[in-house]
PDB file of C-alpha atoms in Angstrom:
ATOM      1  CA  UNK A   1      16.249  45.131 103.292  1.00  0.00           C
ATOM      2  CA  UNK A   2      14.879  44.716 106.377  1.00  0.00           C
ATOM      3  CA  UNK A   3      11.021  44.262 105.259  1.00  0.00           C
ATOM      4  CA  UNK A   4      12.654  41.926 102.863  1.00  0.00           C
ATOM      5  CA  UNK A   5      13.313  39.737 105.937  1.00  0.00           C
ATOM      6  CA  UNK A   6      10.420  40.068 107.731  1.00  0.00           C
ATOM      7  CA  UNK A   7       8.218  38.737 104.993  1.00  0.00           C
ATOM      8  CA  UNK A   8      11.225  35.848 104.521  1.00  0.00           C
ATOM      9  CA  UNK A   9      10.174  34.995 108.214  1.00  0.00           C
ATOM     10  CA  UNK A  10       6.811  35.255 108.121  1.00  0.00           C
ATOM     11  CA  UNK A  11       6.255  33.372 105.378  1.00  0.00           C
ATOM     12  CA  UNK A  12       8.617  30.638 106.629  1.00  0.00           C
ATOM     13  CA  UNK A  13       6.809  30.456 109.866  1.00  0.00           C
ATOM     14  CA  UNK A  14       3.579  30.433 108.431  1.00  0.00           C
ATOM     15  CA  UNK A  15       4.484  27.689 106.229  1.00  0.00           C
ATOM     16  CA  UNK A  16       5.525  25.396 109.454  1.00  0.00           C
ATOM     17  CA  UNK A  17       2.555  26.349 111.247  1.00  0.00           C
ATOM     18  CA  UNK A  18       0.566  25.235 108.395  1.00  0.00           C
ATOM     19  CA  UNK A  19       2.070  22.346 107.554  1.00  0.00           C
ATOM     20  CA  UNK A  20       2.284  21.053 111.147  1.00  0.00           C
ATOM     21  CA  UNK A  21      -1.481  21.553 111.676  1.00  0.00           C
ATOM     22  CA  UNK A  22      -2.020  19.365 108.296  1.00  0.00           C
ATOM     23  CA  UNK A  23       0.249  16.875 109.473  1.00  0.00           C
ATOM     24  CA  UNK A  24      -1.667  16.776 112.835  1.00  0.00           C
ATOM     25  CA  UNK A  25      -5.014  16.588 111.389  1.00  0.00           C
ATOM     26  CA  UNK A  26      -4.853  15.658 107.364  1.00  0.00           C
ATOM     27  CA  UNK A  27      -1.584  13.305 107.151  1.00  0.00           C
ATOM     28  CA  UNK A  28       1.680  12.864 108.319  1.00  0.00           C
ATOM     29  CA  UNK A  29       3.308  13.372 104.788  1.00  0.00           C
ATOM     30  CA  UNK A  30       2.511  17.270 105.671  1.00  0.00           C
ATOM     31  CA  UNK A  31       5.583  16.994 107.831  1.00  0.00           C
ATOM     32  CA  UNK A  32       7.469  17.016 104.762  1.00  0.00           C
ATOM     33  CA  UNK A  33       6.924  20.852 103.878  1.00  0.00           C
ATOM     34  CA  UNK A  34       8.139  21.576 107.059  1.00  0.00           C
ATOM     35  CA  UNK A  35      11.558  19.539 106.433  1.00  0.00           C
ATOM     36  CA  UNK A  36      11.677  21.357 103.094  1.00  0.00           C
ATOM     37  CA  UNK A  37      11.229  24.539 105.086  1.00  0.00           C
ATOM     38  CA  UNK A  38      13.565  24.051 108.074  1.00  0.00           C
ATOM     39  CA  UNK A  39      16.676  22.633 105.181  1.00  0.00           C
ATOM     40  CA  UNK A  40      15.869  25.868 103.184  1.00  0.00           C
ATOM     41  CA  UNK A  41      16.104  28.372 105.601  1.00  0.00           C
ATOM     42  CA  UNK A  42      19.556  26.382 107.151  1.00  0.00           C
ATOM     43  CA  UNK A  43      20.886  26.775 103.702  1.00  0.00           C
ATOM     44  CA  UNK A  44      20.393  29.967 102.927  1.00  0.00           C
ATOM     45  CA  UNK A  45      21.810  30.700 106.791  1.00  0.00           C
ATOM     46  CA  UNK A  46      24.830  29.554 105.345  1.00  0.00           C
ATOM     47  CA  UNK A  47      24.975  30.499 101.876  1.00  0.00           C
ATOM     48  CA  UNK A  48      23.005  33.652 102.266  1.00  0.00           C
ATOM     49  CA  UNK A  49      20.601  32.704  98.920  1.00  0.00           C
ATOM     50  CA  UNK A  50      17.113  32.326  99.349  1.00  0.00           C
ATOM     51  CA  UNK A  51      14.994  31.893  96.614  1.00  0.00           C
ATOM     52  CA  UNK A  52      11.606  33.813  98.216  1.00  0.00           C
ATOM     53  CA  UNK A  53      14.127  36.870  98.073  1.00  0.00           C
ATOM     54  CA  UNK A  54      14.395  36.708  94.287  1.00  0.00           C
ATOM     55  CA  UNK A  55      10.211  36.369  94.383  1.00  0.00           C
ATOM     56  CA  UNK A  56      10.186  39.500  96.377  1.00  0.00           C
ATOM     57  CA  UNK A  57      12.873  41.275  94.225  1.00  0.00           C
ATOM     58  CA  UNK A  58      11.080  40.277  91.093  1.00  0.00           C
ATOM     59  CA  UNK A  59       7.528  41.554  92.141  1.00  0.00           C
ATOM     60  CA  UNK A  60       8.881  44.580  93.657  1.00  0.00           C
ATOM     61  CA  UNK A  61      10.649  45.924  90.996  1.00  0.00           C
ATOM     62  CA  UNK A  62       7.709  44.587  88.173  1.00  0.00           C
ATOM     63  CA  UNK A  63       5.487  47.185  90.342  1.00  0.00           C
ATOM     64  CA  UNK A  64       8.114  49.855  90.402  1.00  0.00           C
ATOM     65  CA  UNK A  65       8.144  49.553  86.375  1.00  0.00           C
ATOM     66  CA  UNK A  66       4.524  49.803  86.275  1.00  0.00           C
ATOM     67  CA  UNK A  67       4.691  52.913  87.997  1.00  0.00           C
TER      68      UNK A  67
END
């Protein structure tokens, strides 16, 4: 559960970081990733869904069935 969340966060943070150096130095629309970022992670805050958790579930247990 808990490396579950770290990869949630580091691939949320990554995602701003990227998208706030494209906005910076590619175009301002970039700024809307980050906005799609910040209202997904707020939602699932409050709901407790997150979709990159069922991406993790379903690659984790695809390699635990090809095992």
């Amino acid at each position: 559960r808990k490396m579950k969340e770290r990869i949630v966060r580091f691939v949320a943070g990554t995602m701003i970081l990227v998208s706030v150096t494209l906005a910076y130095f590619v175009a301002l629309e970039w700024l809307f990733l980050t906005l799609f970022v910040g209202a997904n992670l707020l939602q699932s805050s409050i709901t407790k869904f997150c979709p990159l958790e069922l991406i993790i579930d379903y690659f984790t247990s695809r390699s635990q069935r090809a095992k």
